[in-house]
Amino acid sequence: MTTTGAESAPGPSKAQPAVTTRPRAAIAERTLRKDRWWLPPGIVAIGLAAWVTYATVRVFLKENYWVAEHHYLTPFYSPCVSLECIPEAAHFGRFVPDLPILPYAVISLPILLLFRLTCYYYRKAYYRSFWLSPPACAVPDGHARYTGETRFPLVLQNFHRYTFYLVVVITAINTWDMFLAFGGEAGFGIGLGNLVLLLNVIFLWLYTLSCHSCRHVTGGRLKHFSKHPIRYRWWTFVSRINPKHMQFAWISLGTLALVDAYVMAVSAGWITDLRFFN
Amino acid sequence: MRNFRIWRGDASSGALEDYQVEVNEGEVVLDVLHRLQATQTPDLACRWNCKAGKCGSCSVEINGMPKLACMTRMSTFTADETITVTPLRTFPVIRDLVTDVSYNYVKAREMPAFSPPPDLAPGEYRMQQVDVERSQEFRKCIECFLCQNVCHVVRDHEENKLAFAGPRLFIRAAELDMHPLDARTDRKEHTRDRQGVGYCNITKCCTEVCPEHIKITDNAIIPMKERVVDRRYDPLVWLGRKIFRRDQVEQQAAAEDTTPAPASPETVTHRASPGQVNWAQEIQVPPAPAVGPDGRFAMSEVLIDRAGAPSPFGDDVTFPVDPEQLRYLHPRTDED
Amino acid sequence: MSIQRHQYDVVVIGAGGAGLRAAIEARLAGAKTAVISKSLFGKAHTVMAEGGAAAAMGNVNPGDSWQVHFRDTMRGGKFLNDVRMAELHAKESPERVWELEIYGALFDRTKDGRISQRNFGGHEYPRLAHVGDRTGLEMIRTLQQKIVSLQQEDRAATGEYESRLRVFDETTVTELLLEDGKVAGAFGYDRESGEFLLFEAPAVVLATGGIGRSFKVTSNSWEYTGDGHALALRAGGKLINMEFIQFHPTGMVWPPSVKGILVTESVRGDGGVLKNTEGQRFMFDYVPDVFRAYYADTPEEADRWYDDPDNNRRPPELLPRDEVARAINAEVKAGRGTKAGGVLLDIASRRSAEFIQRKLPSMYHQFKELADVDITAQPMEVGPTCHYVMGGVEVDADTGAATGAVEGLFAAGEVSGGMHGSNRLGGNSLSDLLVFGKRAGEHAAAYATALPSRPRPSQADVTTAEEAALAPLARGDGENPYALQQELQDVMQSLVGIIRRRGELEDSLQRLAELRERVDKVGATGGRRYNPGWHLALDLRNMLVVSECTARAALEREESRGGHTREDFPDMKPEWRRVTLVCSLAGADEVRLAQQPVTPMRPELAGLFERDELAKYYTPEELSSATADLG
């Protein structure tokens, strides 16, 4: 479906040696970097693999996701739409039949997955760590041929923006869950779980809003900021948090795992929630 | 005394050679290269100009990383460390540390230039600071071509050089697309189709090596990718395109696009003297075939305004053409 | 090896601001044009200009006009400027700057969206169009991109990018070729391959910049070897005002990684003081009598000025550039300088780190990155640095055509002389490039078109040039070019440097004569392909002849004015203002110096000045005739 530049670019004329076949410097070493360039991609690979393993296990565990007493719901099961969901935990109705291959939050999880998969930061992370393309700067790429994101399936990375729109809705649902958790069986109350949920929601929003697509749609696409002062202010805000997109990506992974582990632990009765009020 | 390993050679062959050279406090790698030239190897080839990180001439690879030799301080190495200096890997080597960087200039020449707004005279330009700031960041570029060199798309895949313009030219595209007064509207298409922005997999090495600290990826490439999405990957637009076959019409427009954008005032005033060909004369572009507002040909002969096919030269050209209107000089054989 | 031949209407030597502007204009005028650059396209030394381009657009202060700009320029040059050039420059620079916007330049903006202008030393109103502190880079890039856009137009018209405008990068011209006193072409070599090129062209524009590489401490790049000056001399042109060289008083002298990089005056304006190695703030000892009334006597008063400039006199660190340079020079010569030959500029002990970082961000980052020098924590080692040469090829103001026994030679930019008189104002160089680059390109094209028949370079001249260029390679065991360059730099820096004396200047001529003999025996090892040793060996001849002009003129002019300071003649003398020193070549390489009267100012221009002001520069009889004309 895509035509690459190779087909449409005008061929070089004799006066312009666009792509010369003149040889490069003959340097035997594939890279002359002496620092530990393999360390950052290695850490990223381990970190992402560990998180994905944890998340997969948890999503298919299908238990200990709801603390009935305090109305804590883990984001891994929100919104809980499967017919097998605990009714109180299903804030948006139950309408999906339960199949072993389907997680309970079958609507939100694929969206979240796609959002993070097409995120400009995660792309850098996994292209470097898993695809070795390239593993680090000035270190040779591990592939003989390379067409980048010009062809199927990687051309689909361009749809990041639409996953962003959907994730805004999911994050709003997570926020709603967080608010609901302040009202447990005994009415209004605050416990450690609430704070963990709150922390998670804050970082989810920071990660979501610092997205490059968000930066583009809020104002980046404009030619004249001066004619759109409000959108310019929005863009300025997003531009301020956007450079930390990578940090927010990792921190929000951490808070997601944390809040899920906490809810699981309380729900399973391994620990009791620390209550500050009621 | 420090150990240096410097790549010496040319296109036919070459190798890393060892040198022992005196290093004084406060020096940079370029100072050491100069000392080598003055004392040991007068013919060691390296480029340099300003020696202040402002011209971008002395790009080399130091211990495997692309760097400016004038901005790499000797104090960043340990005393017993051997420092390896090699030419840029991505470009053909000329001699020693000097490479042929014409790839970058060729790509720059394929980039449609700034297109001034036709209705403004010099001195009438009004732009707000907030509107020019984004483009100003990209104009900080000193054209050291470290980003072009480190980019794995061409560094590791020579064959991509044809289709891929490289980070330096993406910031140029972004600069012009964000220029408040640029009159062209097809820059996004150009970035996708002619520059190959899709080849970039945003692994950010260009930003890592930029000595001017331009946020190449975050501020130029990703915004350009998003702008391309605006035009090319909006599902509704795409669907419309497929259904109404606007693709073909646009490709045709792109092909015609090799004619220059609005002629600058200077060209218009330029007149050829008699007997010469007026090369600057605008050749009329044949009008596009008669398509309806939906970009499609009329489906029925009843609706078409003539019998038979439209003239391939356009409807308003009558033959024979006045020779004065041609950009063609008939060769004369009676000279020399 | 065969010689590549190229035919052009106009050949521009030099691809800095002036050269590119000239090439654009020549191409727009319909001439087939070549631009020759010693470096890659777009790396010219113009990128180093930080301040801005002076143009009386009046965007910030509507009171500005070309007349005021003209007045400032004349004052800055101590009335030795070529009046017509100063006038054209002041009148045309706004248009030239606006033109850059059409080419795509993005200057900083005012609130109402026009080009912002900033204050600068010597300019009465805010006048410098700028982009942060990288105006020179913006200008080079803009002109470079305009050339590319013209090439794109040519491609659309002819199918070939380089059909009418071609850039020969990394190419050096070693000789101009003449026929009967008319320019017939230029001979040079391609640095990359070492192959020779012959450009057959009836008009050549010199835009090669300055001569700073002849000095030890300089802000100039390796290209600044006075090629254009020497080419013009050898072709029969004349150099004027070569004694006037602008030294910036505070360039870094240590560490070597930043040697020659300028420390802006605002470091002193924001509280930096100069100290010798004994820790003494010495500038108080160097306030000349004429300035006593304006400068503080005590450190206490000087320190109060920063906060309350209305009721206190200025600190002596803010004396004019030449005074500060002279003081530093004197301290170093008295043995109170640092090992590297500088003094200490201290702002770290006087201002907080936040203050320095806020006020001088680019200075702070530059030194931090290039030299790991933290200017908020330690003093800087500074000394006078060669920055700009006011002198150069004598040209006709309106056309840029070189005077003397040569036709078809044009010059613009730093290589031309006269415009700046004895001292250049900051910001006037960038506008100079545009105004006179355009004029030179335009008139070179017109000259080439009007020429009834084209001169042809003779084969004998080509052969001579080829042999001269190959000579160093044949002397593999000859003198080391790097050592010779270093000695030349030593001679020029210490004997023809910022403060000059008769004895030292005579000495320098002696040493230059000795060096000349050795330069004739310079050798280069290695082949012809990209061989910097060989290239330097060829440049040395140019450096030497231009240095000699400077030394001779400096010896002749027995006064101190602008960029020329004689310790034995410390005052400015009106009778010397009427004289321009002209350098030319007799025979092969013999430098001849002559005096030439300065063209008087037209009455309406003289009327822009107060009589009292003119009286400071003019002799009494000149003054009476100038004011009599006014009526």
Tab-separated table of C-alpha atoms in Angstrom, chain B:
chain	number	residue	atom	x	y	z
B	1	MET	CA	52.650	11.674	25.966
B	2	ARG	CA	49.428	9.995	24.952
B	3	ASN	CA	48.621	7.134	22.642
B	4	PHE	CA	46.574	7.929	19.592
B	5	ARG	CA	45.317	5.537	16.948
B	6	ILE	CA	44.404	7.360	13.798
B	7	TRP	CA	42.954	5.903	10.647
B	8	ARG	CA	45.285	6.713	7.758
B	9	GLY	CA	44.538	5.793	4.208
B	10	ASP	CA	42.287	6.519	1.285
B	11	ALA	CA	39.635	4.877	-0.830
B	12	SER	CA	41.919	2.016	-1.866
B	13	SER	CA	43.134	0.947	1.571
B	14	GLY	CA	43.874	2.126	5.053
B	15	ALA	CA	44.551	1.123	8.627
B	16	LEU	CA	44.704	2.436	12.143
B	17	GLU	CA	48.179	3.759	12.893
B	18	ASP	CA	49.636	4.400	16.315
B	19	TYR	CA	51.108	7.717	17.351
B	20	GLN	CA	52.710	8.947	20.517
B	21	VAL	CA	51.973	12.618	20.920
B	22	GLU	CA	52.456	15.263	23.546
B	23	VAL	CA	49.271	16.575	25.117
B	24	ASN	CA	49.080	19.709	27.210
B	25	GLU	CA	46.547	20.671	29.771
B	26	GLY	CA	43.351	22.156	28.438
B	27	GLU	CA	43.614	20.852	24.914
B	28	VAL	CA	41.001	19.290	22.667
B	29	VAL	CA	41.452	16.456	20.188
B	30	LEU	CA	41.779	18.927	17.317
B	31	ASP	CA	44.752	20.585	19.045
B	32	VAL	CA	46.436	17.206	19.186
B	33	LEU	CA	45.737	16.543	15.520
B	34	HIS	CA	47.307	19.900	14.717
B	35	ARG	CA	50.358	19.036	16.774
B	36	LEU	CA	50.671	15.772	14.882
B	37	GLN	CA	50.543	17.694	11.610
B	38	ALA	CA	53.149	20.187	12.737
B	39	THR	CA	55.571	17.681	14.213
B	40	GLN	CA	55.086	14.190	12.822
B	41	THR	CA	52.789	13.855	9.827
B	42	PRO	CA	52.489	17.116	7.878
B	43	ASP	CA	50.155	15.472	5.403
B	44	LEU	CA	47.593	14.145	7.893
B	45	ALA	CA	44.318	15.207	6.298
B	46	CYS	CA	41.571	16.569	8.489
B	47	ARG	CA	38.982	19.281	8.046
B	48	TRP	CA	38.626	22.184	10.431
B	49	ASN	CA	37.746	25.858	10.366
B	50	CYS	CA	36.554	27.830	13.348
B	51	LYS	CA	37.799	25.624	16.171
B	52	ALA	CA	34.983	26.911	18.312
B	53	GLY	CA	32.150	24.497	17.596
B	54	LYS	CA	30.417	26.887	15.234
B	55	CYS	CA	31.190	25.743	11.704
B	56	GLY	CA	30.803	21.978	11.939
B	57	SER	CA	33.845	21.067	9.833
B	58	CYS	CA	35.901	18.832	12.123
B	59	SER	CA	33.430	15.941	12.380
B	60	VAL	CA	35.215	12.641	13.072
B	61	GLU	CA	34.586	9.543	15.148
B	62	ILE	CA	36.437	9.472	18.417
B	63	ASN	CA	36.501	6.134	20.189
B	64	GLY	CA	33.701	5.062	17.916
B	65	MET	CA	31.358	7.956	18.650
B	66	PRO	CA	30.694	10.705	16.076
B	67	LYS	CA	31.981	13.958	17.532
B	68	LEU	CA	33.440	17.342	16.703
B	69	ALA	CA	37.194	17.169	17.272
B	70	CYS	CA	37.204	20.783	18.474
B	71	MET	CA	34.654	20.044	21.165
B	72	THR	CA	36.139	16.847	22.559
B	73	ARG	CA	38.343	17.785	25.481
B	74	MET	CA	41.369	15.684	26.285
B	75	SER	CA	40.417	15.910	29.938
B	76	THR	CA	37.487	13.585	29.255
B	77	PHE	CA	39.909	10.677	28.706
B	78	THR	CA	41.970	8.886	31.281
B	79	ALA	CA	45.735	9.376	31.099
B	80	ASP	CA	46.540	5.868	29.875
B	81	GLU	CA	43.652	5.597	27.447
B	82	THR	CA	44.377	5.112	23.758
B	83	ILE	CA	42.267	7.491	21.739
B	84	THR	CA	41.062	6.210	18.405
B	85	VAL	CA	40.180	8.741	15.730
B	86	THR	CA	38.530	7.550	12.524
B	87	PRO	CA	36.761	9.242	9.626
B	88	LEU	CA	32.973	9.331	9.447
B	89	ARG	CA	31.848	5.851	8.489
B	90	THR	CA	28.741	6.653	6.540
B	91	PHE	CA	30.418	8.648	3.785
B	92	PRO	CA	33.044	7.622	1.245
B	93	VAL	CA	36.531	8.368	2.456
B	94	ILE	CA	38.776	10.799	0.609
B	95	ARG	CA	41.887	10.613	2.670
B	96	ASP	CA	42.674	10.022	6.350
B	97	LEU	CA	39.974	11.785	8.373
B	98	VAL	CA	38.377	13.562	5.430
B	99	THR	CA	35.236	12.115	3.873
B	100	ASP	CA	33.117	12.996	0.885
B	101	VAL	CA	29.997	14.539	2.393
B	102	SER	CA	28.351	15.423	-0.927
B	103	TYR	CA	25.403	13.120	-0.101
B	104	ASN	CA	24.186	15.806	2.288
B	105	TYR	CA	24.483	18.587	-0.252
B	106	VAL	CA	22.697	16.544	-2.901
B	107	LYS	CA	19.845	15.871	-0.508
B	108	ALA	CA	19.741	19.551	0.456
B	109	ARG	CA	19.402	20.467	-3.181
B	110	GLU	CA	16.405	18.187	-3.604
B	111	MET	CA	14.599	20.041	-0.818
B	112	PRO	CA	12.249	22.661	-2.270
B	113	ALA	CA	13.539	26.050	-1.141
B	114	PHE	CA	11.717	28.579	0.975
B	115	SER	CA	8.858	29.895	-1.058
B	116	PRO	CA	8.303	33.567	-0.310
B	117	PRO	CA	4.728	34.787	-0.065
B	118	PRO	CA	3.941	36.363	-3.449
B	119	ASP	CA	2.177	39.402	-2.085
B	120	LEU	CA	4.869	40.741	0.266
B	121	ALA	CA	7.717	43.057	-0.691
B	122	PRO	CA	11.033	43.229	1.198
B	123	GLY	CA	10.534	44.990	4.500
B	124	GLU	CA	6.855	44.057	4.680
B	125	TYR	CA	7.368	40.730	6.446
B	126	ARG	CA	5.632	40.615	9.799
B	127	MET	CA	6.161	37.553	11.977
B	128	GLN	CA	5.661	37.048	15.682
B	129	GLN	CA	8.545	35.782	17.767
B	130	VAL	CA	6.491	32.790	18.995
B	131	ASP	CA	5.858	31.809	15.401
B	132	VAL	CA	9.499	31.856	14.319
B	133	GLU	CA	10.999	30.261	17.425
B	134	ARG	CA	10.434	26.654	16.377
B	135	SER	CA	12.100	27.199	13.022
B	136	GLN	CA	14.894	29.193	14.629
B	137	GLU	CA	15.886	26.171	16.686
B	138	PHE	CA	16.475	24.209	13.492
B	139	ARG	CA	18.405	27.048	11.928
B	140	LYS	CA	20.991	26.656	14.688
B	141	CYS	CA	22.208	23.657	12.724
B	142	ILE	CA	25.894	23.989	11.860
B	143	GLU	CA	25.754	21.216	9.243
B	144	CYS	CA	28.406	19.067	10.875
B	145	PHE	CA	26.503	16.048	9.478
B	146	LEU	CA	27.096	14.006	12.634
B	147	CYS	CA	23.385	13.182	12.655
B	148	GLN	CA	23.539	12.066	9.041
B	149	ASN	CA	26.559	9.971	9.887
B	150	VAL	CA	25.179	8.271	12.971
B	151	CYS	CA	21.766	7.487	11.501
B	152	HIS	CA	21.688	3.727	11.053
B	153	VAL	CA	19.269	3.990	8.142
B	154	VAL	CA	22.140	5.018	5.905
B	155	ARG	CA	25.100	4.131	8.100
B	156	ASP	CA	24.308	0.438	8.000
B	157	HIS	CA	22.336	0.340	4.761
B	158	GLU	CA	24.053	2.130	1.920
B	159	GLU	CA	21.163	1.282	-0.404
B	160	ASN	CA	18.817	3.535	1.578
B	161	LYS	CA	20.778	6.631	0.623
B	162	LEU	CA	18.684	7.013	-2.493
B	163	ALA	CA	15.361	7.149	-0.702
B	164	PHE	CA	16.333	8.660	2.629
B	165	ALA	CA	17.318	12.286	3.183
B	166	GLY	CA	18.447	12.065	6.802
B	167	PRO	CA	17.886	14.008	10.036
B	168	ARG	CA	19.586	17.185	8.815
B	169	LEU	CA	17.060	17.462	6.038
B	170	PHE	CA	14.133	16.539	8.272
B	171	ILE	CA	14.852	19.535	10.441
B	172	ARG	CA	15.035	21.599	7.272
B	173	ALA	CA	11.642	20.253	6.246
B	174	ALA	CA	10.227	21.015	9.678
B	175	GLU	CA	11.782	24.470	9.615
B	176	LEU	CA	10.081	25.312	6.348
B	177	ASP	CA	6.779	23.661	7.197
B	178	MET	CA	6.653	25.650	10.437
B	179	HIS	CA	7.858	28.880	8.793
B	180	PRO	CA	4.969	31.310	9.275
B	181	LEU	CA	5.246	32.761	5.777
B	182	ASP	CA	6.266	29.819	3.628
B	183	ALA	CA	3.849	29.616	0.734
B	184	ARG	CA	4.214	25.940	-0.167
B	185	THR	CA	1.554	23.512	0.946
B	186	ASP	CA	3.058	20.215	-0.174
B	187	ARG	CA	5.943	19.915	2.260
B	188	LYS	CA	4.371	17.049	4.201
B	189	GLU	CA	3.951	14.990	1.070
B	190	HIS	CA	7.502	15.799	0.083
B	191	THR	CA	8.808	14.686	3.455
B	192	ARG	CA	7.058	11.374	3.130
B	193	ASP	CA	7.516	10.611	-0.537
B	194	ARG	CA	10.839	12.184	-1.442
B	195	GLN	CA	12.671	12.359	1.863
B	196	GLY	CA	11.589	9.022	3.222
B	197	VAL	CA	10.638	10.077	6.725
B	198	GLY	CA	9.069	6.631	7.140
B	199	TYR	CA	12.516	5.065	7.244
B	200	CYS	CA	13.227	6.800	10.535
B	201	ASN	CA	12.472	4.528	13.482
B	202	ILE	CA	13.070	7.353	15.982
B	203	THR	CA	15.892	5.645	17.827
B	204	LYS	CA	17.177	9.149	18.539
B	205	CYS	CA	20.880	8.802	17.821
B	206	CYS	CA	20.757	12.010	15.784
B	207	THR	CA	19.636	13.910	18.853
B	208	GLU	CA	22.280	12.205	20.974
B	209	VAL	CA	25.161	13.376	18.809
B	210	CYS	CA	23.946	16.871	17.913
B	211	PRO	CA	26.594	19.343	19.132
B	212	GLU	CA	24.073	22.182	18.967
B	213	HIS	CA	21.658	20.221	21.175
B	214	ILE	CA	18.843	20.568	18.673
B	215	LYS	CA	16.010	18.240	19.688
B	216	ILE	CA	15.991	16.723	16.244
B	217	THR	CA	13.680	13.806	16.997
B	218	ASP	CA	11.223	15.377	19.403
B	219	ASN	CA	10.921	18.757	17.751
B	220	ALA	CA	11.370	18.007	14.077
B	221	ILE	CA	11.062	14.383	13.022
B	222	ILE	CA	8.125	13.374	15.209
B	223	PRO	CA	6.189	16.582	14.414
B	224	MET	CA	6.842	15.939	10.730
B	225	LYS	CA	5.655	12.340	11.091
B	226	GLU	CA	2.538	13.628	12.796
B	227	ARG	CA	2.008	16.190	10.050
B	228	VAL	CA	2.314	13.416	7.506
B	229	VAL	CA	-0.300	11.496	9.500
B	230	ASP	CA	-2.571	14.537	9.167
B	231	ARG	CA	-2.381	14.252	5.407
B	232	ARG	CA	-1.771	10.600	4.722
B	233	TYR	CA	-2.909	8.331	7.515
B	234	ASP	CA	-6.156	9.823	8.611
B	235	PRO	CA	-8.441	6.784	8.077
B	236	LEU	CA	-11.341	8.861	6.840
B	237	VAL	CA	-9.202	10.763	4.365
B	238	TRP	CA	-7.642	7.493	3.265
B	239	LEU	CA	-11.003	5.906	2.713
B	240	GLY	CA	-12.193	8.853	0.693
B	241	ARG	CA	-9.046	8.720	-1.366
B	242	LYS	CA	-9.515	5.073	-2.196
B	243	ILE	CA	-13.160	5.399	-3.024
B	244	PHE	CA	-12.870	8.513	-5.174
B	245	ARG	CA	-9.428	7.663	-6.651
B	246	ARG	CA	-7.926	10.977	-5.784
B	247	ASP	CA	-4.546	9.274	-5.468
B	248	GLN	CA	-3.935	9.292	-9.174
B	249	VAL	CA	-4.793	12.929	-9.559
B	250	GLU	CA	-2.398	13.865	-6.803
B	251	GLN	CA	0.439	11.806	-8.156
B	252	GLN	CA	0.040	13.666	-11.387
B	253	ALA	CA	0.194	16.968	-9.557
B	254	ALA	CA	3.326	15.806	-7.781
B	255	ALA	CA	4.943	14.948	-11.078
B	256	GLU	CA	4.231	18.410	-12.409
B	257	ASP	CA	5.698	19.803	-9.264
B	258	THR	CA	9.222	19.727	-10.634
B	259	THR	CA	8.533	23.127	-12.137
B	260	PRO	CA	9.589	25.834	-9.716
B	261	ALA	CA	7.237	27.258	-7.157
B	262	PRO	CA	6.128	30.877	-7.681
B	263	ALA	CA	8.898	32.601	-9.560
B	264	SER	CA	10.811	35.075	-7.477
B	265	PRO	CA	10.568	38.708	-8.583
B	266	GLU	CA	14.140	38.710	-9.856
B	267	THR	CA	13.477	36.027	-12.415
B	268	VAL	CA	10.496	37.820	-13.786
B	269	THR	CA	12.407	41.025	-14.438
B	270	HIS	CA	15.221	39.135	-16.045
B	271	ARG	CA	15.084	39.474	-19.817
B	272	ALA	CA	17.272	37.692	-22.262
B	273	SER	CA	19.064	39.767	-24.822
B	274	PRO	CA	18.010	39.186	-28.450
B	275	GLY	CA	19.285	36.026	-30.020
B	276	GLN	CA	19.618	34.362	-26.643
B	277	VAL	CA	17.262	32.005	-25.026
B	278	ASN	CA	15.378	33.257	-22.061
B	279	TRP	CA	16.010	30.342	-19.761
B	280	ALA	CA	14.186	31.985	-16.932
B	281	GLN	CA	10.971	32.141	-18.886
B	282	GLU	CA	8.126	30.261	-17.360
B	283	ILE	CA	6.929	27.458	-19.546
B	284	GLN	CA	3.223	27.052	-19.276
B	285	VAL	CA	2.271	23.934	-17.484
B	286	PRO	CA	-0.329	22.058	-19.484
B	287	PRO	CA	-3.602	22.147	-17.605
B	288	ALA	CA	-4.641	19.031	-15.805
B	289	PRO	CA	-7.302	16.915	-17.498
B	290	ALA	CA	-10.834	17.999	-16.869
B	291	VAL	CA	-11.877	16.350	-13.661
B	292	GLY	CA	-14.832	17.314	-11.608
B	293	PRO	CA	-14.605	18.777	-8.108
B	294	ASP	CA	-14.542	15.223	-6.773
B	295	GLY	CA	-11.297	14.577	-8.607
B	296	ARG	CA	-12.868	12.100	-11.009
B	297	PHE	CA	-13.331	12.090	-14.724
B	298	ALA	CA	-16.799	12.698	-15.951
B	299	MET	CA	-18.481	9.344	-16.093
B	300	SER	CA	-20.693	10.068	-19.022
B	301	GLU	CA	-19.934	11.387	-22.464
B	302	VAL	CA	-23.031	13.463	-22.185
B	303	LEU	CA	-21.393	15.622	-19.542
B	304	ILE	CA	-18.054	16.194	-21.264
B	305	ASP	CA	-17.554	19.529	-22.980
B	306	ARG	CA	-15.974	18.257	-26.205
B	307	ALA	CA	-15.890	15.297	-28.481
B	308	GLY	CA	-12.786	13.114	-28.218
B	309	ALA	CA	-9.876	13.249	-25.791
B	310	PRO	CA	-8.458	16.523	-24.439
B	311	SER	CA	-5.268	17.842	-26.063
B	312	PRO	CA	-2.161	16.470	-24.376
B	313	PHE	CA	-0.639	19.950	-24.669
B	314	GLY	CA	-3.532	21.639	-22.977
B	315	ASP	CA	-6.546	23.237	-24.577
B	316	ASP	CA	-5.136	26.739	-24.808
B	317	VAL	CA	-2.032	25.981	-26.864
B	318	THR	CA	-2.297	26.684	-30.566
B	319	PHE	CA	0.186	25.439	-33.115
B	320	PRO	CA	2.636	26.408	-34.464
B	321	VAL	CA	4.128	27.810	-31.226
B	322	ASP	CA	5.967	31.120	-31.387
B	323	PRO	CA	9.713	30.249	-31.308
B	324	GLU	CA	10.278	33.129	-28.830
B	325	GLN	CA	8.205	31.190	-26.345
B	326	LEU	CA	10.401	28.122	-26.448
B	327	ARG	CA	13.272	27.293	-24.179
B	328	TYR	CA	15.327	25.804	-26.891
B	329	LEU	CA	18.401	27.080	-28.638
B	330	HIS	CA	19.016	25.569	-32.000
B	331	PRO	CA	22.672	24.577	-32.247
B	332	ARG	CA	24.611	26.692	-34.708
B	333	THR	CA	27.272	24.924	-36.651
B	334	ASP	CA	28.971	27.916	-38.207
B	335	GLU	CA	30.766	28.882	-35.033
B	336	ASP	CA	34.267	27.779	-34.035
